[in-house]
Amino acid sequence: MTARPNSPSAARRWLKGSAARATGLALLTALAMGASYAGAPDERTVQIEGGAWRSVLPTGTARDSVTVKPYRLDRRPVTNAEFLAFTRAHPEWRKGHVPVALADVGYLRHWAGPLELGRAALPDQPVTSVSWFGARAYCEARGARLPDWYEWELAAAASETQRDARDSSDWQQRVLSWYSRPSNAPLPAVAAEKPNIYGVHDLQGLVWEWVEDFNALMIGADSREQGDPDLLKFCGSGALSIQDRENYAVAMRVAFLSSLQAHDTTINLGFRCATN
Amino acid sequence: MQAPPDTGGSARGDFGPPQGEPIKAELASPPQVPPPVHRKAPAKVIVELEVREVERPIAEGVTYTFWTFGGTVPGSFIRVRQGDTVEFHLRNHPTSKMPHNIDLHGVTGPGGGAASSFTAPGHESIFTFKALNQGLYVYHCATAPVGMHVANGMYGLILIEPPEGLAPVDREFYVMQGDFYTVGKYREKGPQPFDMQKAIDENPTYVLFNGAEGALTGDHALQAKVGEKVRLYVGNGGPNLVSSFHLIGEIFDKVRYEGGTHSQENVQTTLIPAGGAMIAEFHTEVPGTYVLVDHSIFRAFNKGAIGLLKIDGPENKAIYSGKEVDNVYLGDAAVSAQPVAAAAQAAAAGTLTREQQVAAGRTLFNGTCSVCHQDNGEGLPNVFPPLAKSDFLLADRARAIATVLNGRSGPITVNGNTFNSVMPPMSQLNDDEIANILTYVLNSWGNNGGQVTAAEVAQVRKATPRPEGAAH
């Protein structure tokens, strides 16, 4: 699966320049800013071994699992404070400076100003209202990347005691009950809940999270039979393209991600970074 | 009877391009219906519908997070004319957790608009369709998992009027049935999350009209007057159950079954499929309270599928008399009803004596009460409490009256023994009869005497209102 950024070509050129600038700055920034938003790799991230993974997505082959290479994943979502430090170093990602092709008008809507969090955005809360482009630029600036869906799904399937808790009714009910609560209350701080067995916090129950290949989640396994890229958007065909039909909890996250475009922002959508 | 002519369906539903300025559709919240279209030419109609996720009561003391079209369950009622071009704006409120979309069964096109309206929180989608087929159609959210979105209340109705409109009526109402699945039991207090397993098992906790127990009762009952023509637009959102829709005390003069063009006449109960609708019409003749139910009747009395229609106006005794006689029927244990009649006459004349009350009360007691409490007032050990020398009975007259009126359940202690049983309400007895029964009880089996008056009973009856429709 690969991402398909869907921005106009002008925006892509801008992004390319921006990404180059960001990458160029990354080393310098990492040195200059230190832990303020980059963090020491070992504290900030955790090693996950990967291996054979039974995704809810169809594999496109006769096998029912895919192979996930070892990777490192952030222990917690990126916070407002960390994203503020990033925008200080990267003026092109400040609120009010980003073309709408890269972030819609809701970008950082709860911040008081371009370099000011204000009362509606506490430093320890996960940053939200960031587009996929913005999330990606942040991770790049840190020398990291967004996790892909399989990496995210594998880590998020864990409970405090099990690596794959998806069949547990407790795990499912906990995820579903978070889904059923509207986002009309202030978000808690990151890492307020216990980490899962890998030592990762907040994969469920805090915010939605971007993944690198969110835009590819709609591609059916067999394009001859399921060529419609909108499969999940209506009725039963969506359910049919999910391997584990009873696992609504994960399917709903796929549905959420598939409703997005790369420049979209929502007040309950944040992100975390990964590295190889 | 002659069948109405064929409408020709969608092939004859295109009346050309929209004419005039675009019109913003007037939507209505249930149980209201927007006014008729009254237009002679096709128009461009703009429909703006906002999705909101809201927590609100599903029953008294019980809350549930509903996902709604327009803030209500069912969603806003949409009314357009066949041949109209509808520009549909679906907005998903920024506080929504979920993406949503809409599949309108009145749309000709893949997914009924679902693929074109898939909308992330804080975003808006716009798509346009031409309403080619007339009829009453369900709309619903079709985002995966579809069942959960529907179970959370994401459905409503769109009426596509025939070009000539529908015949005028005096009242129109919008009712929609849905089944709900909560982790807690029926009426278990507090916030109740959605229970996916119950939904898959098709075992609902609630079956409701208009999204909440009590949405159509009490102050929210539908209202009409005698001599009016009433039209009900009734949909069934499901997600699982088929409705056996019935209005207790009325007969539908006409039902446009399945929301289509043809109608059946003189219908008692009509099936409404999940994801389907129907239009019922009837004329009101007799005042009183009429009860909307799903006649799969445990749903009505144990899961909440009850609504009320109150019809005001003058009595019409020629059509319905009301209760004329309430005789005790004693069957094999026939005892003369003479003392009851004598007491009733004396009460009317204001000359009722205690002895007359006791005599009438004995007859009534033997017909109604002695089955459980026994002829000798001793009850049955461990099952039915005694009335003879009962400390519980004699301690509180008002409680004794209220017990006859409203019944009693749960553990009580009588003369040192615990009973945990159920006594049904005896509210069908009138005040005189209850006074006579209790006077008989107080003057029998060694009890300490006394006299209960009809006025006392009336006072207690007034102070303890029973839920409407509960006596059915």
XYZ file of C-alpha atoms in Angstrom:
748
model
C 0.000 0.000 0.000
C 1.257 3.422 -0.852
C -0.111 6.819 -0.107
C -1.797 8.817 -2.786
C -1.624 12.466 -1.798
C -4.428 14.079 -3.689
C -3.401 17.681 -3.706
C -3.202 19.823 -6.816
C 0.170 19.851 -8.532
C 0.961 23.379 -7.372
C 0.510 22.283 -3.822
C 2.705 19.282 -4.430
C 5.507 21.495 -5.694
C 5.151 23.656 -2.612
C 5.235 20.603 -0.448
C 8.303 19.262 -2.174
C 10.146 22.495 -1.510
C 8.868 22.566 1.985
C 9.808 18.975 2.612
C 13.275 19.600 1.264
C 13.633 22.610 3.496
C 12.285 20.620 6.390
C 14.642 17.739 5.778
C 17.549 20.110 5.398
C 16.658 21.724 8.640
C 15.962 18.498 10.412
C 19.463 17.803 11.605
C 20.090 21.356 12.664
C 16.747 21.578 14.347
C 17.137 18.319 16.151
C 20.442 19.495 17.506
C 19.205 22.947 18.350
C 15.884 22.028 19.893
C 17.034 18.879 21.634
C 14.365 17.220 23.709
C 11.948 20.070 23.419
C 10.183 18.380 20.575
C 12.457 15.767 19.145
C 13.129 13.891 22.345
C 15.780 11.296 22.917
C 14.840 8.316 20.766
C 14.841 5.810 23.581
C 12.567 7.753 25.891
C 10.292 8.921 23.201
C 9.841 5.755 21.175
C 9.600 2.047 21.772
C 10.850 -0.851 19.677
C 8.166 -3.154 18.282
C 9.278 -6.417 16.733
C 6.532 -6.807 14.157
C 6.331 -10.139 12.357
C 3.357 -11.911 10.815
C 0.305 -9.746 11.252
C -3.359 -10.632 10.723
C -4.782 -7.286 9.643
C -8.503 -6.580 9.314
C -7.662 -5.457 5.800
C -7.552 -8.023 3.038
C -3.994 -9.043 2.190
C -4.558 -9.430 -1.522
C -2.961 -12.855 -1.432
C -3.903 -16.347 -0.381
C -2.213 -15.796 2.970
C -4.226 -14.275 5.768
C -1.350 -12.322 7.236
C 1.214 -9.747 6.174
C 4.746 -9.254 7.451
C 5.499 -6.149 9.452
C 9.172 -5.258 9.747
C 10.570 -4.183 13.133
C 9.930 -0.507 13.800
C 9.965 2.106 16.528
C 6.780 3.901 17.499
C 6.175 6.993 19.634
C 5.018 6.091 23.103
C 2.370 8.815 22.956
C 0.713 11.165 20.475
C 2.410 14.457 19.593
C 1.339 17.234 21.979
C 0.396 20.871 21.440
C 3.673 21.938 23.068
C 5.707 19.768 20.722
C 3.865 20.962 17.669
C 4.283 24.567 18.812
C 8.055 24.045 18.977
C 7.896 22.647 15.448
C 5.979 25.638 14.093
C 8.498 27.977 15.729
C 11.217 26.335 13.667
C 9.034 25.997 10.568
C 7.165 29.228 9.872
C 5.516 27.736 6.808
C 3.515 25.447 9.127
C 2.248 28.209 11.373
C -1.482 28.676 11.715
C -2.650 31.088 9.023
C 0.392 30.483 6.811
C -0.501 27.154 5.261
C -2.207 27.002 1.844
C -5.658 25.407 1.997
C -4.459 22.693 -0.365
C -2.242 21.468 2.488
C -4.496 22.144 5.438
C -8.132 23.202 5.483
C -9.419 26.263 7.311
C -9.741 24.307 10.530
C -5.944 23.860 10.845
C -4.971 24.400 14.522
C -8.359 26.045 15.005
C -8.217 25.764 18.780
C -4.892 27.572 19.081
C -4.984 31.216 20.170
C -2.493 32.311 17.499
C 0.311 31.199 15.185
C 2.725 30.856 18.110
C 0.317 30.844 20.995
C -1.603 27.889 22.385
C -4.118 29.747 24.551
C -6.656 28.308 26.926
C -8.245 25.845 24.512
C -4.962 24.087 23.740
C -3.054 22.918 26.795
C 0.605 21.966 26.301
C 0.127 18.339 27.363
C -2.952 17.680 25.272
C -2.492 15.814 22.012
C -2.307 18.201 19.083
C -5.362 17.929 16.819
C -6.722 19.780 13.802
C -3.539 19.009 11.874
C -3.692 17.829 8.268
C -1.865 14.763 6.972
C 0.589 17.064 5.231
C 1.274 18.874 8.507
C 1.650 15.670 10.490
C 4.031 14.301 7.909
C 6.146 17.464 7.896
C 6.434 17.309 11.678
C 7.669 13.731 11.651
C 10.097 14.445 8.825
C 11.523 17.358 10.755
C 12.202 14.928 13.572
C 13.889 12.504 11.228
C 10.915 10.197 11.520
C 7.793 9.380 9.533
C 4.140 8.572 10.126
C 3.514 4.913 10.919
C 1.780 2.984 8.174
C -1.582 1.336 8.816
C -0.217 -2.124 9.578
C 2.282 -0.711 12.077
C -0.390 1.344 13.746
C -2.949 -1.461 13.738
C -0.497 -3.994 15.191
C 0.491 -1.766 18.097
C -3.094 -0.672 18.726
C -4.399 -4.230 18.904
C -2.630 -4.673 22.230
C -4.152 -4.344 25.669
C -2.258 -3.919 28.901
C -1.731 -7.658 29.089
C -2.094 -9.058 25.563
C -0.391 -8.365 22.256
C -3.532 -9.057 20.272
C -6.604 -8.331 22.342
C -8.926 -7.734 19.414
C -11.035 -10.789 20.144
C -11.589 -9.782 23.740
C -15.008 -8.324 24.331
C -13.565 -5.951 26.941
C -11.158 -4.504 24.418
C -13.875 -4.156 21.795
C -16.372 -2.594 24.158
C -13.772 -0.100 25.396
C -12.954 0.974 21.855
C -16.599 1.138 20.801
C -17.611 3.147 23.813
C -14.955 5.747 22.971
C -16.304 5.891 19.431
C -19.776 6.511 20.760
C -18.808 9.602 22.757
C -18.965 12.856 20.762
C -15.905 15.117 20.860
C -17.555 17.861 22.848
C -15.423 17.709 25.988
C -11.811 18.893 26.446
C -9.233 16.227 25.651
C -7.265 14.677 28.493
C -3.465 14.996 28.570
C -1.419 12.398 26.728
C -0.246 9.332 28.651
C -2.903 9.763 31.336
C -3.974 6.152 30.839
C -1.846 3.059 31.395
C 0.346 2.008 28.465
C -0.312 -1.195 26.571
C 1.940 -4.229 26.750
C 4.458 -2.577 24.408
C 4.640 0.509 26.602
C 2.636 2.631 24.166
C -0.053 5.015 25.430
C -3.294 6.317 23.959
C -3.565 4.252 20.791
C -7.217 3.828 21.679
C -9.469 6.172 23.563
C -7.839 9.590 23.132
C -7.773 10.830 19.526
C -7.936 9.475 16.014
C -4.457 9.281 14.447
C -3.154 9.818 10.953
C -1.265 7.012 9.253
C 1.074 7.414 6.305
C -1.051 5.378 3.912
C -4.527 6.429 5.076
C -5.404 7.215 1.511
C -4.749 3.676 0.324
C -7.035 2.009 2.832
C -9.852 2.031 0.344
C -8.126 -0.026 -2.315
C -9.781 -3.410 -2.500
C -7.701 -6.561 -2.459
C -8.885 -7.668 -5.830
C -9.414 -4.785 -8.139
C -11.262 -6.982 -10.635
C -13.936 -7.802 -8.103
C -13.789 -4.781 -5.881
C -12.519 -2.067 -8.137
C -14.637 0.634 -6.573
C -12.367 2.722 -4.359
C -15.412 3.760 -2.329
C -16.117 0.302 -0.998
C -16.321 1.226 2.628
C -18.458 4.204 1.999
C -21.731 2.425 1.696
C -23.486 -0.624 2.918
C -22.414 -4.216 2.846
C -19.654 -4.047 0.328
C -17.578 -2.227 2.922
C -18.063 -4.987 5.409
C -17.168 -7.580 2.787
C -13.794 -6.044 2.110
C -12.819 -6.339 5.762
C -11.364 -9.730 6.641
C -12.634 -9.906 10.163
C -16.261 -8.946 9.760
C -17.048 -9.041 13.422
C -14.272 -6.654 14.278
C -16.303 -3.506 13.941
C -13.978 -1.683 16.290
C -11.083 -1.654 13.858
C -13.274 -1.386 10.775
C -14.710 1.859 12.109
C -11.248 3.361 12.375
C -10.607 2.393 8.789
C -13.929 4.010 7.894
C -12.923 7.177 9.701
C -9.544 7.408 7.963
C -11.128 6.699 4.634
C -13.463 9.672 5.021
C -10.470 12.027 5.017
C -8.504 13.868 2.419
C -4.873 14.768 3.048
C -5.623 18.432 3.711
C -8.518 17.717 6.089
C -8.355 18.480 9.770
C -10.742 17.475 12.542
C -10.818 18.397 16.203
C -10.301 14.815 17.304
C -7.583 13.769 14.865
C -3.923 13.817 15.926
C -0.881 11.709 15.124
C 2.333 10.121 16.344
C 5.569 9.300 14.516
C 7.499 6.119 13.772
C 10.953 5.188 12.527
C 12.465 2.103 11.006
C -62.786 -1.456 -6.957
C -60.778 -0.101 -9.828
C -57.000 -0.012 -9.509
C -55.461 3.450 -9.921
C -53.565 4.008 -13.154
C -49.913 3.059 -13.373
C -47.625 5.960 -12.487
C -44.952 4.827 -14.935
C -42.230 5.010 -12.281
C -38.960 6.830 -12.847
C -39.293 6.679 -16.633
C -42.188 9.107 -16.341
C -40.825 11.077 -13.383
C -38.619 13.587 -15.156
C -40.571 16.764 -15.769
C -37.663 18.657 -17.265
C -35.126 21.107 -15.848
C -35.843 22.968 -12.622
C -37.682 26.246 -13.015
C -37.365 29.482 -11.080
C -34.977 30.372 -8.276
C -33.676 27.569 -6.047
C -35.861 26.964 -2.998
C -34.528 26.134 0.450
C -36.418 23.116 1.756
C -38.335 23.563 4.967
C -37.508 20.604 7.192
C -39.508 19.495 10.216
C -38.608 17.730 13.428
C -40.689 14.730 14.486
C -43.600 14.400 15.064
C -44.184 17.415 12.817
C -44.348 17.275 9.025
C -43.427 20.180 6.713
C -46.351 21.775 4.838
C -47.404 20.407 1.436
C -45.383 21.554 -1.563
C -48.224 23.125 -3.626
C -46.072 23.641 -6.704
C -46.995 23.078 -10.320
C -43.488 22.886 -11.821
C -40.224 21.180 -10.946
C -37.788 23.298 -8.922
C -34.288 23.139 -7.578
C -34.637 22.454 -3.868
C -31.749 22.896 -1.459
C -31.764 20.545 1.525
C -29.352 21.267 4.375
C -29.048 18.507 6.942
C -26.616 18.508 9.842
C -25.348 15.373 11.551
C -24.932 15.677 15.308
C -23.890 13.124 17.891
C -25.843 13.846 21.055
C -26.314 12.236 24.446
C -29.898 12.385 25.679
C -32.517 10.313 27.522
C -33.718 7.110 25.891
C -35.949 6.389 28.886
C -36.472 8.039 32.237
C -33.112 8.219 33.996
C -31.355 6.442 31.123
C -29.124 8.257 28.617
C -27.756 7.098 25.291
C -25.499 8.657 22.655
C -27.628 9.053 19.554
C -26.170 9.830 16.144
C -28.729 12.054 14.444
C -29.712 13.752 11.220
C -30.760 17.220 12.331
C -30.454 16.621 16.079
C -33.491 14.351 16.399
C -34.402 10.670 16.133
C -35.780 10.142 13.596
C -34.046 12.802 11.512
C -35.692 15.838 9.965
C -38.616 15.140 7.632
C -37.843 16.178 4.040
C -40.669 16.986 1.612
C -40.190 17.614 -2.114
C -42.173 17.134 -5.328
C -41.615 14.440 -7.922
C -39.359 15.820 -10.672
C -37.593 18.259 -8.301
C -33.818 18.565 -8.491
C -32.516 18.253 -4.950
C -29.164 19.787 -4.025
C -28.289 17.953 -0.841
C -25.887 19.462 1.705
C -24.784 16.994 4.361
C -22.863 18.653 7.186
C -21.067 16.693 9.870
C -20.728 18.756 13.040
C -17.119 19.366 14.200
C -17.777 17.631 17.531
C -18.724 14.383 15.784
C -16.454 11.448 16.492
C -17.457 9.608 13.341
C -17.643 10.196 9.628
C -21.192 9.870 8.308
C -23.048 9.773 5.011
C -26.617 9.423 3.769
C -28.360 6.846 1.617
C -31.793 8.130 0.588
C -34.029 5.365 -0.700
C -35.729 7.965 -2.906
C -32.525 8.569 -4.894
C -31.833 6.951 -8.234
C -28.078 6.371 -8.326
C -25.403 4.138 -6.782
C -25.578 3.942 -3.031
C -28.529 6.334 -2.915
C -26.080 9.176 -2.408
C -23.937 7.368 0.153
C -20.662 7.446 -1.737
C -21.140 11.096 -2.685
C -21.921 12.207 0.841
C -19.217 10.507 2.928
C -18.264 13.324 5.273
C -15.560 13.640 7.927
C -16.299 15.500 11.191
C -16.332 19.255 10.615
C -16.889 18.955 6.880
C -19.709 19.253 4.351
C -20.582 17.227 1.248
C -22.869 18.324 -1.549
C -24.525 16.137 -4.170
C -27.525 16.556 -6.418
C -30.246 14.142 -7.512
C -33.519 14.323 -9.368
C -36.461 12.859 -7.451
C -37.828 10.615 -10.189
C -40.097 8.311 -8.151
C -42.937 9.516 -5.961
C -43.487 7.917 -2.574
C -42.437 7.897 1.062
C -38.826 6.803 1.490
C -36.473 6.048 4.341
C -33.077 7.675 4.456
C -30.277 6.433 6.682
C -26.555 6.595 7.321
C -24.634 3.929 5.432
C -21.165 4.317 6.904
C -19.516 1.125 8.108
C -20.585 -0.450 10.347
C -23.970 0.421 8.877
C -25.893 -1.483 11.536
C -24.359 0.531 14.336
C -24.997 3.873 12.659
C -28.621 2.909 12.100
C -28.979 1.463 15.607
C -27.814 4.794 16.985
C -30.741 6.569 15.356
C -29.455 7.644 11.939
C -32.623 7.426 9.862
C -35.547 9.548 8.768
C -38.123 9.987 6.008
C -38.260 11.868 2.717
C -41.651 12.321 1.068
C -41.607 12.764 -2.691
C -45.091 14.064 -3.450
C -46.841 13.143 -6.670
C -46.978 16.154 -9.044
C -50.581 16.864 -8.087
C -49.795 16.595 -4.354
C -51.625 14.503 -1.770
C -55.270 15.057 -0.857
C -55.556 17.669 1.895
C -56.066 16.429 5.467
C -56.509 18.147 8.826
C -53.454 16.692 10.573
C -50.222 15.079 9.530
C -47.768 13.371 11.869
C -44.314 11.843 11.531
C -43.547 8.697 13.508
C -40.645 6.303 13.106
C -39.930 3.063 14.876
C -36.441 1.878 15.754
C -34.817 -0.838 17.849
C -32.028 0.004 20.312
C -29.355 -2.129 21.953
C -27.876 -1.109 25.291
C -25.428 -2.895 27.558
C -27.767 -2.421 30.521
C -31.205 -3.927 30.844
C -34.438 -2.163 29.872
C -34.724 0.987 32.023
C -31.424 0.338 33.812
C -30.447 3.822 34.974
C -27.461 5.890 33.891
C -25.584 6.304 30.612
C -25.911 3.166 28.509
C -23.422 2.275 25.760
C -24.342 0.498 22.546
C -24.119 -3.306 22.738
C -22.855 -4.752 19.466
C -23.501 -8.373 20.435
C -27.168 -7.739 21.250
C -27.478 -5.968 17.906
C -25.971 -8.910 16.035
C -28.252 -11.245 17.977
C -31.218 -9.004 17.051
C -32.199 -8.857 20.691
C -33.138 -5.224 21.351
C -33.323 -3.628 24.770
C -35.729 -0.984 23.521
C -38.180 -0.765 20.643
C -39.244 2.857 20.378
C -41.260 5.374 18.448
C -39.345 8.593 17.776
C -36.209 7.606 19.631
C -37.203 7.700 23.280
C -39.611 6.138 25.676
C -42.232 8.815 26.246
C -41.492 10.647 22.966
C -45.190 10.359 22.101
C -46.864 10.118 25.514
C -47.885 12.570 28.215
C -47.349 16.147 27.056
C -45.837 14.825 23.830
C -48.907 12.821 22.775
C -50.174 13.471 19.271
C -53.311 15.641 19.326
C -56.332 15.710 17.040
C -60.019 16.556 17.204
C -63.184 14.612 16.523
C -64.287 14.836 12.907
C -60.801 15.298 11.467
C -58.906 13.465 8.800
C -55.489 12.384 10.057
C -52.527 11.183 8.036
C -49.602 9.352 9.607
C -46.245 9.028 7.885
C -44.692 6.061 9.619
C -41.245 4.685 8.917
C -39.245 1.865 10.397
C -35.540 2.546 10.761
C -34.778 -0.883 12.169
C -31.927 -1.826 12.146
C -33.387 -5.292 12.695
C -37.070 -5.557 13.476
C -40.100 -5.473 11.210
C -43.003 -3.510 12.689
C -46.590 -4.719 13.018
C -47.892 -1.198 13.279
C -51.302 -0.810 14.901
C -53.370 2.008 16.366
C -55.492 0.676 19.217
C -59.090 1.836 18.824
C -58.855 3.010 15.221
C -59.036 1.343 11.864
C -56.916 2.803 9.085
C -59.320 3.847 6.331
C -56.463 3.735 3.872
C -52.871 2.524 3.977
C -50.373 3.257 1.248
C -48.424 0.171 2.194
C -44.647 0.210 1.788
C -44.895 3.934 1.078
C -45.840 3.212 -2.534
C -48.633 4.433 -4.744
C -51.352 1.861 -4.225
C -53.413 1.603 -1.120
C -55.311 -0.937 0.903
C -58.459 0.085 2.737
C -59.856 -0.780 6.176
C -56.642 -2.036 7.720
C -56.134 -3.033 11.360
C -52.387 -3.737 11.442
C -49.859 -3.057 8.707
C -46.365 -4.429 8.311
C -43.555 -1.926 7.932
C -40.262 -3.496 6.899
C -36.988 -2.305 8.384
C -35.877 0.377 5.971
C -39.461 0.903 4.803
C -42.396 3.197 5.417
C -46.145 3.580 4.926
C -48.791 6.285 4.885
C -51.969 5.696 6.888
C -55.133 7.800 6.860
C -58.156 7.655 9.109
C -61.090 9.774 10.183
C -61.720 10.475 13.870
C -65.164 9.884 15.318
C -64.864 9.160 19.025
C -62.878 11.220 21.545
C -60.368 9.569 23.823
C -56.843 8.249 23.913
C -55.661 5.950 21.150
C -52.479 3.968 21.467
C -49.844 3.463 18.753
C -48.105 0.116 19.198
C -45.966 -2.420 17.475
C -48.452 -5.268 17.815
C -45.586 -7.682 18.343
C -46.928 -6.784 21.685
C -44.162 -7.470 24.159
C -42.255 -4.729 22.357
C -45.059 -2.342 23.248
C -45.418 -3.137 26.910
C -41.921 -4.316 27.769
C -39.614 -2.458 25.411
C -41.286 0.907 25.009
C -43.039 0.820 21.601
C -45.976 2.957 22.703
C -47.273 6.305 21.548
C -50.530 8.099 22.239
C -52.965 9.988 20.055
C -55.418 12.110 22.041
C -58.614 12.972 20.248
C -60.670 15.756 21.774
C -64.289 16.552 21.068
C -67.866 15.674 21.931
C -68.794 12.113 22.789
C -70.605 10.148 20.135
C -72.537 7.516 22.041
C -74.195 6.239 18.897
C -70.801 5.018 17.675
C -69.197 4.081 20.970
C -70.985 4.077 24.313
C -68.111 4.021 26.733
C -68.529 1.608 29.631
C -72.196 1.208 30.476
C -72.160 -1.692 32.874
C -69.397 -3.156 35.003
C -70.938 -6.263 36.432
C -69.110 -8.776 38.497
C -69.010 -12.055 36.681
C -68.824 -14.848 39.169
C -69.032 -17.875 36.952
C -69.672 -21.070 38.853
C -69.379 -19.340 42.184
C -72.440 -17.280 41.306
C -73.601 -15.235 44.211
C -76.419 -12.797 44.086
C -75.265 -9.432 42.818
C -78.225 -7.957 44.607
C -76.269 -6.475 47.572
C -73.954 -4.648 45.142
C -76.875 -3.108 43.311
C -78.549 -2.189 46.609
C -75.390 -0.491 47.839
C -74.990 1.390 44.560
C -78.571 2.654 44.818
C -78.121 3.641 48.457
C -74.859 5.415 47.680
C -76.557 7.378 44.920
C -79.359 8.275 47.296
C -76.904 9.211 50.045
C -78.319 6.619 52.472
C -75.512 4.047 52.336
C -74.964 2.242 55.648
C -72.012 0.285 56.872
C -74.079 -2.890 56.759
C -74.936 -2.293 53.101
C -71.268 -1.683 52.356
C -70.255 -4.884 54.117
C -72.858 -6.888 52.220
C -71.815 -5.463 48.861
C -68.138 -5.740 49.759
C -68.524 -9.446 50.618
C -69.926 -10.147 47.157
C -67.226 -8.129 45.422
C -64.472 -9.634 47.574
C -65.584 -13.141 46.730
C -65.581 -12.270 43.052
C -62.262 -10.435 42.891
C -60.041 -10.860 45.930
C -60.708 -14.250 47.463
C -58.840 -16.136 44.764
C -55.593 -15.068 46.423
C -56.543 -13.844 49.880
C -59.056 -16.732 50.368
C -62.659 -16.608 51.541
C -61.519 -16.566 55.157
C -59.004 -13.742 54.631
C -56.118 -15.972 55.705
C -54.231 -15.814 52.400
C -51.817 -18.631 51.556
C -48.724 -19.122 53.730
C -45.559 -17.783 52.078
C -47.473 -16.830 48.916
C -50.349 -14.443 49.501
C -50.478 -12.379 52.690
C -53.460 -12.633 55.071
C -55.979 -9.831 55.502
C -57.390 -11.293 58.715
C -55.798 -9.445 61.684
C -53.125 -8.165 59.313
C -50.867 -5.574 60.974
C -49.750 -4.346 57.544
C -53.336 -3.775 56.395
C -54.599 -2.138 59.569
C -51.614 0.174 60.037
C -52.370 2.519 57.140
C -55.785 3.064 55.535
C -54.477 5.194 52.665
C -51.887 2.550 51.880
C -54.600 -0.119 51.876
C -56.659 1.910 49.402
C -53.603 2.611 47.246
C -52.708 -1.076 47.220
C -56.088 -2.020 45.789
C -55.863 0.779 43.231
C -52.269 0.399 42.113
C -51.308 -3.105 43.114
C -48.126 -3.891 45.005
C -44.963 -5.810 44.326
C -41.803 -6.534 46.253
C -41.184 -7.828 49.766
C -43.479 -6.863 52.651
C -43.729 -8.159 56.193
C -47.162 -9.131 57.500
C -47.598 -10.372 61.044
C -43.893 -11.232 61.140
C -43.855 -13.217 57.901
C -42.215 -11.987 54.709
C -44.108 -12.119 51.419
C -42.578 -11.294 48.051
C -45.326 -11.451 45.486
C -47.196 -9.335 42.974
C -50.719 -7.967 43.287
C -52.073 -6.501 40.049
C -53.707 -3.064 40.134
C -57.494 -3.202 40.590
C -58.124 0.236 39.133
C -60.979 -1.147 37.063
C -63.042 -1.134 40.294
C -64.808 2.155 40.923
C -64.489 4.195 44.113
C -67.722 2.802 45.599
C -66.676 -0.766 44.973
C -63.238 -0.320 46.523
C -64.790 1.406 49.552
C -67.238 -1.474 49.956
C -64.549 -4.134 49.650
C -62.307 -2.485 52.220
C -65.205 -1.878 54.594
C -66.063 -5.565 54.335
C -62.431 -6.505 55.015
C -62.201 -4.192 58.035
C -65.365 -5.733 59.496
C -64.497 -9.380 58.973
C -62.318 -12.126 60.466
C -61.686 -10.391 63.750
C -60.490 -7.115 62.240
C -61.222 -3.988 64.218
C -64.088 -2.520 62.199
C -64.383 0.843 60.524
C -65.755 2.269 57.330
C -64.020 3.408 54.147
C -65.856 5.962 52.014
C -65.848 6.436 48.270
C -64.561 9.982 48.855
C -61.443 8.611 50.574
C -60.817 6.293 47.650
C -61.309 9.123 45.182
C -58.730 11.189 47.052
C -56.117 8.441 46.929
C -56.881 7.676 43.284
C -56.346 11.333 42.436
C -53.057 11.460 44.330
C -51.558 8.450 42.533
C -51.883 8.952 38.782
C -51.270 5.863 36.767
C -49.263 5.983 33.563
C -51.422 6.610 30.548
C -52.203 3.602 28.473
C -51.088 1.321 31.268
C -54.488 -0.182 31.807
C -54.633 -1.621 28.327
